[in-house]
Amino acid sequence: MARVKALLPETKAAHHLSILIDEPLGNCQKLLSGHRSENAGQLAKLLRSALGRDVLFALMGEARPEWFSKYQKQLDVNAARRKLIEAQREIEAVQQGLIE
């Protein structure tokens, strides 16, 4: 949970976690302080949250099974496609400015 804590805002981390995974504040405070271990349900909520990708990478640490390496490569492909689409939009906008 220490790795997950690093993903949360420093101030009111337990409060943010409570909202993120819909758990009582007290439970989240204990999770982040190490007085309670996370359970499968809480991990699933974290993975399904807006921080899911970062949580997955934190949980995996240095482990790189084949499926995870493929997943990372697919994420790189997706990011490159997004950049390409954005560049194409910028080119079209510049071209449109030349026409007008």
mmCIF file with all atom_site columns, C-alpha atoms in Angstrom:
data_model
loop_
_atom_site.group_PDB
_atom_site.id
_atom_site.type_symbol
_atom_site.label_atom_id
_atom_site.label_alt_id
_atom_site.label_comp_id
_atom_site.label_asym_id
_atom_site.label_entity_id
_atom_site.label_seq_id
_atom_site.pdbx_PDB_ins_code
_atom_site.Cartn_x
_atom_site.Cartn_y
_atom_site.Cartn_z
_atom_site.occupancy
_atom_site.B_iso_or_equiv
_atom_site.pdbx_formal_charge
_atom_site.auth_seq_id
_atom_site.auth_comp_id
_atom_site.auth_asym_id
_atom_site.auth_atom_id
_atom_site.pdbx_PDB_model_num
ATOM 1   C CA . MET A 1 1   ? 0.000   0.000   0.000   1.00 0.00 ? 1   MET A CA 1
ATOM 2   C CA . ALA A 1 2   ? 3.026   2.265   0.367   1.00 0.00 ? 2   ALA A CA 1
ATOM 3   C CA . ARG A 1 3   ? 3.361   2.348   -3.420  1.00 0.00 ? 3   ARG A CA 1
ATOM 4   C CA . VAL A 1 4   ? -0.299  3.279   -3.747  1.00 0.00 ? 4   VAL A CA 1
ATOM 5   C CA . LYS A 1 5   ? 0.124   5.972   -1.102  1.00 0.00 ? 5   LYS A CA 1
ATOM 6   C CA . ALA A 1 6   ? 2.800   7.573   -3.279  1.00 0.00 ? 6   ALA A CA 1
ATOM 7   C CA . LEU A 1 7   ? 0.175   7.943   -6.045  1.00 0.00 ? 7   LEU A CA 1
ATOM 8   C CA . LEU A 1 8   ? -2.199  9.890   -3.803  1.00 0.00 ? 8   LEU A CA 1
ATOM 9   C CA . PRO A 1 9   ? -1.954  13.581  -2.862  1.00 0.00 ? 9   PRO A CA 1
ATOM 10  C CA . GLU A 1 10  ? 0.252   14.069  0.194   1.00 0.00 ? 10  GLU A CA 1
ATOM 11  C CA . THR A 1 11  ? -2.403  16.035  2.037   1.00 0.00 ? 11  THR A CA 1
ATOM 12  C CA . LYS A 1 12  ? -5.484  14.087  3.018   1.00 0.00 ? 12  LYS A CA 1
ATOM 13  C CA . ALA A 1 13  ? -4.302  10.918  1.268   1.00 0.00 ? 13  ALA A CA 1
ATOM 14  C CA . ALA A 1 14  ? -6.688  8.748   3.283   1.00 0.00 ? 14  ALA A CA 1
ATOM 15  C CA . HIS A 1 15  ? -9.593  11.015  2.386   1.00 0.00 ? 15  HIS A CA 1
ATOM 16  C CA . HIS A 1 16  ? -8.752  10.769  -1.322  1.00 0.00 ? 16  HIS A CA 1
ATOM 17  C CA . LEU A 1 17  ? -8.416  6.996   -1.056  1.00 0.00 ? 17  LEU A CA 1
ATOM 18  C CA . SER A 1 18  ? -11.747 6.806   0.762   1.00 0.00 ? 18  SER A CA 1
ATOM 19  C CA . ILE A 1 19  ? -13.482 8.610   -2.091  1.00 0.00 ? 19  ILE A CA 1
ATOM 20  C CA . LEU A 1 20  ? -11.592 6.680   -4.744  1.00 0.00 ? 20  LEU A CA 1
ATOM 21  C CA . ILE A 1 21  ? -12.508 3.212   -3.500  1.00 0.00 ? 21  ILE A CA 1
ATOM 22  C CA . ASP A 1 22  ? -15.702 4.043   -1.604  1.00 0.00 ? 22  ASP A CA 1
ATOM 23  C CA . GLU A 1 23  ? -14.410 2.774   1.736   1.00 0.00 ? 23  GLU A CA 1
ATOM 24  C CA . PRO A 1 24  ? -14.786 4.313   5.202   1.00 0.00 ? 24  PRO A CA 1
ATOM 25  C CA . LEU A 1 25  ? -12.147 6.903   6.061   1.00 0.00 ? 25  LEU A CA 1
ATOM 26  C CA . GLY A 1 26  ? -10.984 4.935   9.108   1.00 0.00 ? 26  GLY A CA 1
ATOM 27  C CA . ASN A 1 27  ? -10.292 1.863   6.991   1.00 0.00 ? 27  ASN A CA 1
ATOM 28  C CA . CYS A 1 28  ? -8.299  3.951   4.529   1.00 0.00 ? 28  CYS A CA 1
ATOM 29  C CA . GLN A 1 29  ? -6.272  5.558   7.307   1.00 0.00 ? 29  GLN A CA 1
ATOM 30  C CA . LYS A 1 30  ? -5.375  2.110   8.634   1.00 0.00 ? 30  LYS A CA 1
ATOM 31  C CA . LEU A 1 31  ? -4.525  0.862   5.155   1.00 0.00 ? 31  LEU A CA 1
ATOM 32  C CA . LEU A 1 32  ? -2.176  3.741   4.458   1.00 0.00 ? 32  LEU A CA 1
ATOM 33  C CA . SER A 1 33  ? -0.526  3.554   7.884   1.00 0.00 ? 33  SER A CA 1
ATOM 34  C CA . GLY A 1 34  ? 0.109   -0.175  7.470   1.00 0.00 ? 34  GLY A CA 1
ATOM 35  C CA . HIS A 1 35  ? -2.111  -1.210  10.365  1.00 0.00 ? 35  HIS A CA 1
ATOM 36  C CA . ARG A 1 36  ? -4.402  -3.095  8.017   1.00 0.00 ? 36  ARG A CA 1
ATOM 37  C CA . SER A 1 37  ? -3.698  -5.088  4.868   1.00 0.00 ? 37  SER A CA 1
ATOM 38  C CA . GLU A 1 38  ? -5.650  -4.439  1.707   1.00 0.00 ? 38  GLU A CA 1
ATOM 39  C CA . ASN A 1 39  ? -8.035  -7.135  0.560   1.00 0.00 ? 39  ASN A CA 1
ATOM 40  C CA . ALA A 1 40  ? -8.865  -8.333  -2.945  1.00 0.00 ? 40  ALA A CA 1
ATOM 41  C CA . GLY A 1 41  ? -11.990 -6.151  -3.098  1.00 0.00 ? 41  GLY A CA 1
ATOM 42  C CA . GLN A 1 42  ? -10.062 -3.007  -2.265  1.00 0.00 ? 42  GLN A CA 1
ATOM 43  C CA . LEU A 1 43  ? -7.356  -3.842  -4.797  1.00 0.00 ? 43  LEU A CA 1
ATOM 44  C CA . ALA A 1 44  ? -10.010 -4.442  -7.441  1.00 0.00 ? 44  ALA A CA 1
ATOM 45  C CA . LYS A 1 45  ? -11.560 -1.044  -6.679  1.00 0.00 ? 45  LYS A CA 1
ATOM 46  C CA . LEU A 1 46  ? -8.150  0.580   -6.987  1.00 0.00 ? 46  LEU A CA 1
ATOM 47  C CA . LEU A 1 47  ? -7.470  -1.122  -10.308 1.00 0.00 ? 47  LEU A CA 1
ATOM 48  C CA . ARG A 1 48  ? -10.862 0.027   -11.614 1.00 0.00 ? 48  ARG A CA 1
ATOM 49  C CA . SER A 1 49  ? -10.283 3.613   -10.481 1.00 0.00 ? 49  SER A CA 1
ATOM 50  C CA . ALA A 1 50  ? -8.774  6.529   -12.349 1.00 0.00 ? 50  ALA A CA 1
ATOM 51  C CA . LEU A 1 51  ? -5.419  5.459   -10.876 1.00 0.00 ? 51  LEU A CA 1
ATOM 52  C CA . GLY A 1 52  ? -5.826  1.877   -12.089 1.00 0.00 ? 52  GLY A CA 1
ATOM 53  C CA . ARG A 1 53  ? -2.955  1.866   -14.568 1.00 0.00 ? 53  ARG A CA 1
ATOM 54  C CA . ASP A 1 54  ? -0.554  3.427   -12.071 1.00 0.00 ? 54  ASP A CA 1
ATOM 55  C CA . VAL A 1 55  ? -1.735  1.041   -9.360  1.00 0.00 ? 55  VAL A CA 1
ATOM 56  C CA . LEU A 1 56  ? -1.129  -1.941  -11.642 1.00 0.00 ? 56  LEU A CA 1
ATOM 57  C CA . PHE A 1 57  ? 2.418   -0.775  -12.389 1.00 0.00 ? 57  PHE A CA 1
ATOM 58  C CA . ALA A 1 58  ? 3.034   -0.196  -8.666  1.00 0.00 ? 58  ALA A CA 1
ATOM 59  C CA . LEU A 1 59  ? 1.743   -3.658  -7.786  1.00 0.00 ? 59  LEU A CA 1
ATOM 60  C CA . MET A 1 60  ? 3.820   -5.315  -10.496 1.00 0.00 ? 60  MET A CA 1
ATOM 61  C CA . GLY A 1 61  ? 7.006   -3.638  -9.316  1.00 0.00 ? 61  GLY A CA 1
ATOM 62  C CA . GLU A 1 62  ? 9.941   -5.127  -11.223 1.00 0.00 ? 62  GLU A CA 1
ATOM 63  C CA . ALA A 1 63  ? 8.044   -8.272  -12.258 1.00 0.00 ? 63  ALA A CA 1
ATOM 64  C CA . ARG A 1 64  ? 7.713   -8.529  -16.026 1.00 0.00 ? 64  ARG A CA 1
ATOM 65  C CA . PRO A 1 65  ? 5.802   -11.645 -17.056 1.00 0.00 ? 65  PRO A CA 1
ATOM 66  C CA . GLU A 1 66  ? 5.205   -11.985 -20.784 1.00 0.00 ? 66  GLU A CA 1
ATOM 67  C CA . TRP A 1 67  ? 1.591   -10.764 -20.621 1.00 0.00 ? 67  TRP A CA 1
ATOM 68  C CA . PHE A 1 68  ? 2.645   -7.616  -18.784 1.00 0.00 ? 68  PHE A CA 1
ATOM 69  C CA . SER A 1 69  ? 5.396   -6.829  -21.279 1.00 0.00 ? 69  SER A CA 1
ATOM 70  C CA . LYS A 1 70  ? 2.843   -7.152  -24.087 1.00 0.00 ? 70  LYS A CA 1
ATOM 71  C CA . TYR A 1 71  ? 0.458   -4.919  -22.167 1.00 0.00 ? 71  TYR A CA 1
ATOM 72  C CA . GLN A 1 72  ? 3.177   -2.275  -21.769 1.00 0.00 ? 72  GLN A CA 1
ATOM 73  C CA . LYS A 1 73  ? 3.968   -2.403  -25.475 1.00 0.00 ? 73  LYS A CA 1
ATOM 74  C CA . GLN A 1 74  ? 0.279   -2.013  -26.314 1.00 0.00 ? 74  GLN A CA 1
ATOM 75  C CA . LEU A 1 75  ? 0.116   1.038   -24.062 1.00 0.00 ? 75  LEU A CA 1
ATOM 76  C CA . ASP A 1 76  ? 3.088   2.485   -25.947 1.00 0.00 ? 76  ASP A CA 1
ATOM 77  C CA . VAL A 1 77  ? 1.322   1.824   -29.262 1.00 0.00 ? 77  VAL A CA 1
ATOM 78  C CA . ASN A 1 78  ? -1.837  3.485   -27.972 1.00 0.00 ? 78  ASN A CA 1
ATOM 79  C CA . ALA A 1 79  ? 0.116   6.544   -26.784 1.00 0.00 ? 79  ALA A CA 1
ATOM 80  C CA . ALA A 1 80  ? 1.886   6.824   -30.148 1.00 0.00 ? 80  ALA A CA 1
ATOM 81  C CA . ARG A 1 81  ? -1.466  6.641   -31.956 1.00 0.00 ? 81  ARG A CA 1
ATOM 82  C CA . ARG A 1 82  ? -2.869  9.416   -29.768 1.00 0.00 ? 82  ARG A CA 1
ATOM 83  C CA . LYS A 1 83  ? 0.151   11.586  -30.574 1.00 0.00 ? 83  LYS A CA 1
ATOM 84  C CA . LEU A 1 84  ? -0.246  10.841  -34.278 1.00 0.00 ? 84  LEU A CA 1
ATOM 85  C CA . ILE A 1 85  ? -3.932  11.769  -34.241 1.00 0.00 ? 85  ILE A CA 1
ATOM 86  C CA . GLU A 1 86  ? -3.151  14.998  -32.387 1.00 0.00 ? 86  GLU A CA 1
ATOM 87  C CA . ALA A 1 87  ? -0.403  15.856  -34.886 1.00 0.00 ? 87  ALA A CA 1
ATOM 88  C CA . GLN A 1 88  ? -2.790  15.197  -37.768 1.00 0.00 ? 88  GLN A CA 1
ATOM 89  C CA . ARG A 1 89  ? -5.346  17.534  -36.198 1.00 0.00 ? 89  ARG A CA 1
ATOM 90  C CA . GLU A 1 90  ? -2.714  20.244  -35.818 1.00 0.00 ? 90  GLU A CA 1
ATOM 91  C CA . ILE A 1 91  ? -1.662  19.835  -39.459 1.00 0.00 ? 91  ILE A CA 1
ATOM 92  C CA . GLU A 1 92  ? -5.270  20.060  -40.599 1.00 0.00 ? 92  GLU A CA 1
ATOM 93  C CA . ALA A 1 93  ? -5.778  23.213  -38.524 1.00 0.00 ? 93  ALA A CA 1
ATOM 94  C CA . VAL A 1 94  ? -2.694  24.829  -40.051 1.00 0.00 ? 94  VAL A CA 1
ATOM 95  C CA . GLN A 1 95  ? -3.806  23.830  -43.555 1.00 0.00 ? 95  GLN A CA 1
ATOM 96  C CA . GLN A 1 96  ? -7.272  25.217  -42.877 1.00 0.00 ? 96  GLN A CA 1
ATOM 97  C CA . GLY A 1 97  ? -5.620  28.501  -41.851 1.00 0.00 ? 97  GLY A CA 1
ATOM 98  C CA . LEU A 1 98  ? -3.793  28.639  -45.192 1.00 0.00 ? 98  LEU A CA 1
ATOM 99  C CA . ILE A 1 99  ? -7.035  28.167  -47.103 1.00 0.00 ? 99  ILE A CA 1
ATOM 100 C CA . GLU A 1 100 ? -8.929  30.897  -45.256 1.00 0.00 ? 100 GLU A CA 1
#
